[in-house]
Amino acid sequence: MSYKEKNPLPPNAPSWCQAPFDPERVLSFMIVVVTCLIWLQFGRVIVHLKDHREKIVHWTGPSLGLLKLGFVLDFFGIKRVQMS
């Protein structure tokens, strides 16, 4: 028995509820891809740069950029979703 048969949608449900598409799956995949790219960049810096000062200087810009992005997203009310 499918989910729609057990729990039918209310009559005033938006049309995108009828679609066989899960937006959470796409969003989760995008987050995983971005996280992997960040860690690949982090590993590349560790391998190629030997001096600790160079590593710190190299990561200061992107770190501050991501911090600013986090503050902007928090300001507009976009929060990290906690899974229970």
Short mmCIF file of N, CA, C and O in Angstrom, two decimals:
data_model
loop_
_atom_site.label_atom_id
_atom_site.label_comp_id
_atom_site.label_asym_id
_atom_site.label_seq_id
_atom_site.Cartn_x
_atom_site.Cartn_y
_atom_site.Cartn_z
N MET A 1 0.85 -1.17 0.00
CA MET A 1 0.00 0.00 0.00
C MET A 1 0.90 1.24 0.00
O MET A 1 1.82 1.33 0.79
N SER A 2 0.65 2.16 -0.85
CA SER A 2 1.48 3.35 -0.95
C SER A 2 1.10 4.37 0.12
O SER A 2 0.03 4.29 0.74
N TYR A 3 1.97 5.32 0.30
CA TYR A 3 1.74 6.36 1.30
C TYR A 3 0.49 7.17 1.00
O TYR A 3 -0.26 7.54 1.90
N LYS A 4 0.27 7.48 -0.29
CA LYS A 4 -0.89 8.29 -0.66
C LYS A 4 -2.20 7.56 -0.38
O LYS A 4 -3.22 8.19 -0.11
N GLU A 5 -2.19 6.23 -0.47
CA GLU A 5 -3.41 5.48 -0.21
C GLU A 5 -3.71 5.45 1.29
O GLU A 5 -4.87 5.52 1.69
N LYS A 6 -2.67 5.35 2.12
CA LYS A 6 -2.88 5.32 3.57
C LYS A 6 -3.20 6.71 4.12
O LYS A 6 -4.04 6.85 5.00
N ASN A 7 -2.51 7.73 3.59
CA ASN A 7 -2.69 9.10 4.07
C ASN A 7 -2.94 10.02 2.88
O ASN A 7 -2.02 10.62 2.36
N PRO A 8 -4.20 10.15 2.44
CA PRO A 8 -4.46 11.00 1.28
C PRO A 8 -4.18 12.47 1.61
O PRO A 8 -4.26 12.89 2.75
N LEU A 9 -3.85 13.22 0.56
CA LEU A 9 -3.57 14.64 0.73
C LEU A 9 -4.87 15.41 0.94
O LEU A 9 -5.92 15.02 0.43
N PRO A 10 -4.82 16.50 1.69
CA PRO A 10 -6.03 17.31 1.85
C PRO A 10 -6.40 17.97 0.51
O PRO A 10 -5.54 18.14 -0.35
N PRO A 11 -7.63 18.35 0.33
CA PRO A 11 -8.06 18.92 -0.96
C PRO A 11 -7.37 20.25 -1.29
O PRO A 11 -7.24 20.60 -2.45
N ASN A 12 -6.90 20.98 -0.30
CA ASN A 12 -6.27 22.27 -0.58
C ASN A 12 -4.74 22.16 -0.64
O ASN A 12 -4.04 23.17 -0.57
N ALA A 13 -4.21 20.97 -0.84
CA ALA A 13 -2.76 20.77 -0.92
C ALA A 13 -2.22 21.37 -2.22
O ALA A 13 -2.88 21.32 -3.25
N PRO A 14 -1.02 21.98 -2.17
CA PRO A 14 -0.46 22.56 -3.40
C PRO A 14 -0.15 21.48 -4.44
O PRO A 14 -0.01 20.30 -4.14
N SER A 15 -0.03 21.93 -5.69
CA SER A 15 0.14 20.98 -6.79
C SER A 15 1.48 20.25 -6.71
O SER A 15 1.59 19.12 -7.15
N TRP A 16 2.53 20.89 -6.12
CA TRP A 16 3.82 20.22 -6.07
C TRP A 16 3.83 19.04 -5.12
O TRP A 16 4.72 18.21 -5.16
N CYS A 17 2.80 18.93 -4.28
CA CYS A 17 2.70 17.76 -3.39
C CYS A 17 2.37 16.49 -4.18
O CYS A 17 2.64 15.38 -3.72
N GLN A 18 1.77 16.64 -5.34
CA GLN A 18 1.39 15.49 -6.16
C GLN A 18 2.57 14.91 -6.94
O GLN A 18 2.50 13.81 -7.45
N ALA A 19 3.65 15.65 -7.03
CA ALA A 19 4.79 15.24 -7.85
C ALA A 19 5.56 14.10 -7.19
O ALA A 19 5.68 14.04 -5.97
N PRO A 20 6.08 13.16 -8.00
CA PRO A 20 6.89 12.07 -7.45
C PRO A 20 8.34 12.50 -7.27
O PRO A 20 9.27 11.85 -7.70
N PHE A 21 8.55 13.64 -6.64
CA PHE A 21 9.86 14.24 -6.53
C PHE A 21 10.11 14.60 -5.08
O PHE A 21 9.23 15.16 -4.41
N ASP A 22 11.29 14.26 -4.58
CA ASP A 22 11.63 14.54 -3.19
C ASP A 22 12.69 15.64 -3.16
O ASP A 22 13.87 15.36 -3.40
N PRO A 23 12.33 16.89 -2.87
CA PRO A 23 13.32 17.96 -2.88
C PRO A 23 14.37 17.80 -1.79
O PRO A 23 15.49 18.27 -1.94
N GLU A 24 14.05 17.12 -0.70
CA GLU A 24 15.04 16.92 0.36
C GLU A 24 16.21 16.07 -0.14
O GLU A 24 17.35 16.29 0.27
N ARG A 25 15.94 15.13 -0.99
CA ARG A 25 16.99 14.27 -1.51
C ARG A 25 17.97 15.07 -2.36
O ARG A 25 19.18 14.91 -2.24
N VAL A 26 17.47 15.97 -3.19
CA VAL A 26 18.33 16.80 -4.03
C VAL A 26 19.15 17.75 -3.16
O VAL A 26 20.35 17.91 -3.36
N LEU A 27 18.52 18.38 -2.19
CA LEU A 27 19.21 19.30 -1.30
C LEU A 27 20.29 18.57 -0.50
O LEU A 27 21.41 19.07 -0.35
N SER A 28 19.97 17.39 0.00
CA SER A 28 20.96 16.60 0.75
C SER A 28 22.15 16.25 -0.13
O SER A 28 23.30 16.33 0.31
N PHE A 29 21.89 15.90 -1.38
CA PHE A 29 22.96 15.55 -2.30
C PHE A 29 23.86 16.76 -2.57
O PHE A 29 25.08 16.65 -2.60
N MET A 30 23.24 17.94 -2.73
CA MET A 30 24.04 19.15 -2.97
C MET A 30 24.92 19.48 -1.77
O MET A 30 26.08 19.87 -1.94
N ILE A 31 24.40 19.31 -0.57
CA ILE A 31 25.19 19.56 0.63
C ILE A 31 26.36 18.60 0.73
O ILE A 31 27.47 18.99 1.08
N VAL A 32 26.13 17.34 0.39
CA VAL A 32 27.20 16.35 0.42
C VAL A 32 28.28 16.68 -0.60
O VAL A 32 29.48 16.59 -0.31
N VAL A 33 27.89 17.10 -1.78
CA VAL A 33 28.87 17.45 -2.82
C VAL A 33 29.72 18.63 -2.38
O VAL A 33 30.95 18.61 -2.49
N VAL A 34 29.09 19.67 -1.85
CA VAL A 34 29.84 20.84 -1.39
C VAL A 34 30.78 20.48 -0.25
O VAL A 34 31.94 20.91 -0.22
N THR A 35 30.32 19.66 0.68
CA THR A 35 31.17 19.23 1.79
C THR A 35 32.38 18.45 1.28
O THR A 35 33.51 18.67 1.74
N CYS A 36 32.17 17.56 0.34
CA CYS A 36 33.29 16.79 -0.23
C CYS A 36 34.28 17.69 -0.94
O CYS A 36 35.50 17.51 -0.81
N LEU A 37 33.79 18.69 -1.67
CA LEU A 37 34.69 19.61 -2.36
C LEU A 37 35.52 20.43 -1.37
O LEU A 37 36.72 20.65 -1.57
N ILE A 38 34.91 20.84 -0.28
CA ILE A 38 35.65 21.59 0.75
C ILE A 38 36.73 20.71 1.36
O ILE A 38 37.87 21.13 1.55
N TRP A 39 36.40 19.46 1.67
CA TRP A 39 37.41 18.56 2.28
C TRP A 39 38.49 18.19 1.28
O TRP A 39 39.66 18.00 1.67
N LEU A 40 38.16 18.06 0.01
CA LEU A 40 39.20 17.81 -0.99
C LEU A 40 40.17 18.98 -1.09
O LEU A 40 41.39 18.79 -1.18
N GLN A 41 39.63 20.19 -1.04
CA GLN A 41 40.49 21.37 -1.05
C GLN A 41 41.36 21.42 0.20
O GLN A 41 42.55 21.73 0.15
N PHE A 42 40.80 21.08 1.33
CA PHE A 42 41.53 21.05 2.60
C PHE A 42 42.69 20.05 2.52
O PHE A 42 43.83 20.34 2.91
N GLY A 43 42.42 18.86 1.99
CA GLY A 43 43.46 17.85 1.83
C GLY A 43 44.54 18.27 0.86
O GLY A 43 45.73 18.02 1.08
N ARG A 44 44.15 18.95 -0.21
CA ARG A 44 45.13 19.43 -1.19
C ARG A 44 46.07 20.45 -0.56
O ARG A 44 47.28 20.42 -0.78
N VAL A 45 45.53 21.34 0.26
CA VAL A 45 46.36 22.34 0.93
C VAL A 45 47.33 21.66 1.90
O VAL A 45 48.51 22.02 1.96
N ILE A 46 46.87 20.67 2.62
CA ILE A 46 47.74 19.96 3.57
C ILE A 46 48.89 19.28 2.85
O ILE A 46 50.03 19.31 3.29
N VAL A 47 48.61 18.67 1.70
CA VAL A 47 49.64 17.93 0.97
C VAL A 47 50.63 18.87 0.28
O VAL A 47 51.84 18.65 0.33
N HIS A 48 50.14 19.93 -0.35
CA HIS A 48 51.00 20.76 -1.20
C HIS A 48 51.74 21.87 -0.45
O HIS A 48 52.82 22.27 -0.87
N LEU A 49 51.15 22.39 0.60
CA LEU A 49 51.81 23.47 1.34
C LEU A 49 52.49 22.88 2.57
O LEU A 49 51.84 22.27 3.41
N LYS A 50 53.77 23.10 2.69
CA LYS A 50 54.53 22.51 3.79
C LYS A 50 54.63 23.43 4.99
O LYS A 50 54.64 23.00 6.12
N ASP A 51 54.72 24.75 4.74
CA ASP A 51 54.88 25.71 5.83
C ASP A 51 53.52 25.98 6.48
O ASP A 51 52.52 26.20 5.80
N HIS A 52 53.50 25.95 7.81
CA HIS A 52 52.23 26.16 8.52
C HIS A 52 51.68 27.56 8.30
O HIS A 52 50.47 27.75 8.22
N ARG A 53 52.56 28.55 8.18
CA ARG A 53 52.10 29.91 7.95
C ARG A 53 51.39 30.02 6.60
O ARG A 53 50.37 30.69 6.47
N GLU A 54 51.93 29.34 5.58
CA GLU A 54 51.28 29.35 4.26
C GLU A 54 49.88 28.73 4.34
O GLU A 54 48.95 29.22 3.71
N LYS A 55 49.76 27.65 5.10
CA LYS A 55 48.46 27.00 5.25
C LYS A 55 47.45 27.93 5.90
O LYS A 55 46.29 28.04 5.47
N ILE A 56 47.89 28.63 6.94
CA ILE A 56 46.99 29.54 7.65
C ILE A 56 46.58 30.69 6.74
O ILE A 56 45.39 31.05 6.66
N VAL A 57 47.53 31.27 6.03
CA VAL A 57 47.21 32.38 5.13
C VAL A 57 46.28 31.90 4.01
O VAL A 57 45.34 32.59 3.63
N HIS A 58 46.53 30.69 3.50
CA HIS A 58 45.72 30.16 2.41
C HIS A 58 44.28 29.93 2.85
O HIS A 58 43.35 30.11 2.06
N TRP A 59 44.04 29.51 4.09
CA TRP A 59 42.70 29.19 4.55
C TRP A 59 41.98 30.35 5.21
O TRP A 59 40.79 30.26 5.49
N THR A 60 42.68 31.46 5.48
CA THR A 60 42.02 32.58 6.15
C THR A 60 40.91 33.16 5.28
O THR A 60 39.79 33.41 5.77
N GLY A 61 41.16 33.39 4.00
CA GLY A 61 40.15 33.97 3.11
C GLY A 61 38.90 33.12 2.98
O GLY A 61 37.79 33.60 3.25
N PRO A 62 39.04 31.84 2.59
CA PRO A 62 37.83 31.02 2.48
C PRO A 62 37.09 30.84 3.81
O PRO A 62 35.86 30.80 3.84
N SER A 63 37.83 30.76 4.91
CA SER A 63 37.19 30.59 6.22
C SER A 63 36.36 31.81 6.57
O SER A 63 35.22 31.69 7.03
N LEU A 64 36.92 32.98 6.34
CA LEU A 64 36.16 34.20 6.62
C LEU A 64 34.97 34.33 5.67
O LEU A 64 33.90 34.80 6.09
N GLY A 65 35.15 33.90 4.43
CA GLY A 65 34.03 33.93 3.48
C GLY A 65 32.88 33.03 3.91
O GLY A 65 31.71 33.42 3.87
N LEU A 66 33.21 31.81 4.34
CA LEU A 66 32.16 30.90 4.80
C LEU A 66 31.51 31.39 6.09
O LEU A 66 30.30 31.21 6.30
N LEU A 67 32.31 32.02 6.96
CA LEU A 67 31.76 32.59 8.18
C LEU A 67 30.78 33.71 7.86
O LEU A 67 29.68 33.78 8.43
N LYS A 68 31.14 34.58 6.92
CA LYS A 68 30.24 35.66 6.50
C LYS A 68 28.96 35.09 5.89
O LYS A 68 27.86 35.58 6.15
N LEU A 69 29.11 34.06 5.06
CA LEU A 69 27.93 33.42 4.46
C LEU A 69 27.01 32.86 5.54
O LEU A 69 25.79 32.99 5.47
N GLY A 70 27.59 32.25 6.57
CA GLY A 70 26.79 31.73 7.68
C GLY A 70 26.03 32.81 8.42
O GLY A 70 24.86 32.64 8.77
N PHE A 71 26.70 33.95 8.64
CA PHE A 71 26.01 35.06 9.31
C PHE A 71 24.89 35.62 8.44
O PHE A 71 23.82 35.95 8.96
N VAL A 72 25.11 35.71 7.14
CA VAL A 72 24.07 36.21 6.25
C VAL A 72 22.87 35.26 6.24
O VAL A 72 21.71 35.69 6.32
N LEU A 73 23.14 33.96 6.14
CA LEU A 73 22.04 32.98 6.15
C LEU A 73 21.29 33.02 7.48
O LEU A 73 20.06 32.90 7.51
N ASP A 74 22.01 33.20 8.57
CA ASP A 74 21.37 33.29 9.88
C ASP A 74 20.53 34.56 9.98
O ASP A 74 19.42 34.54 10.52
N PHE A 75 21.03 35.64 9.42
CA PHE A 75 20.29 36.91 9.45
C PHE A 75 18.96 36.78 8.72
O PHE A 75 17.95 37.32 9.15
N PHE A 76 18.95 36.07 7.60
CA PHE A 76 17.72 35.91 6.83
C PHE A 76 16.85 34.76 7.32
O PHE A 76 15.84 34.43 6.72
N GLY A 77 17.25 34.12 8.40
CA GLY A 77 16.41 33.10 9.03
C GLY A 77 16.58 31.72 8.48
O GLY A 77 15.76 30.84 8.73
N ILE A 78 17.63 31.48 7.71
CA ILE A 78 17.88 30.15 7.17
C ILE A 78 18.74 29.40 8.19
O ILE A 78 19.90 29.72 8.39
N LYS A 79 18.18 28.44 8.85
CA LYS A 79 18.85 27.73 9.92
C LYS A 79 19.16 26.29 9.48
O LYS A 79 18.51 25.75 8.60
N ARG A 80 20.10 25.70 10.15
CA ARG A 80 20.42 24.30 9.93
C ARG A 80 19.30 23.45 10.52
O ARG A 80 18.87 23.68 11.64
N VAL A 81 18.83 22.48 9.78
CA VAL A 81 17.72 21.64 10.22
C VAL A 81 18.29 20.50 11.06
O VAL A 81 19.22 19.80 10.65
N GLN A 82 17.73 20.31 12.23
CA GLN A 82 18.14 19.22 13.10
C GLN A 82 17.25 18.02 12.84
O GLN A 82 16.03 18.12 12.89
N MET A 83 17.87 16.90 12.55
CA MET A 83 17.10 15.67 12.35
C MET A 83 16.88 15.01 13.70
O MET A 83 17.79 14.90 14.50
N SER A 84 15.67 14.57 13.97
CA SER A 84 15.41 13.93 15.26
C SER A 84 15.26 12.44 15.11
O SER A 84 15.19 11.88 14.08
#
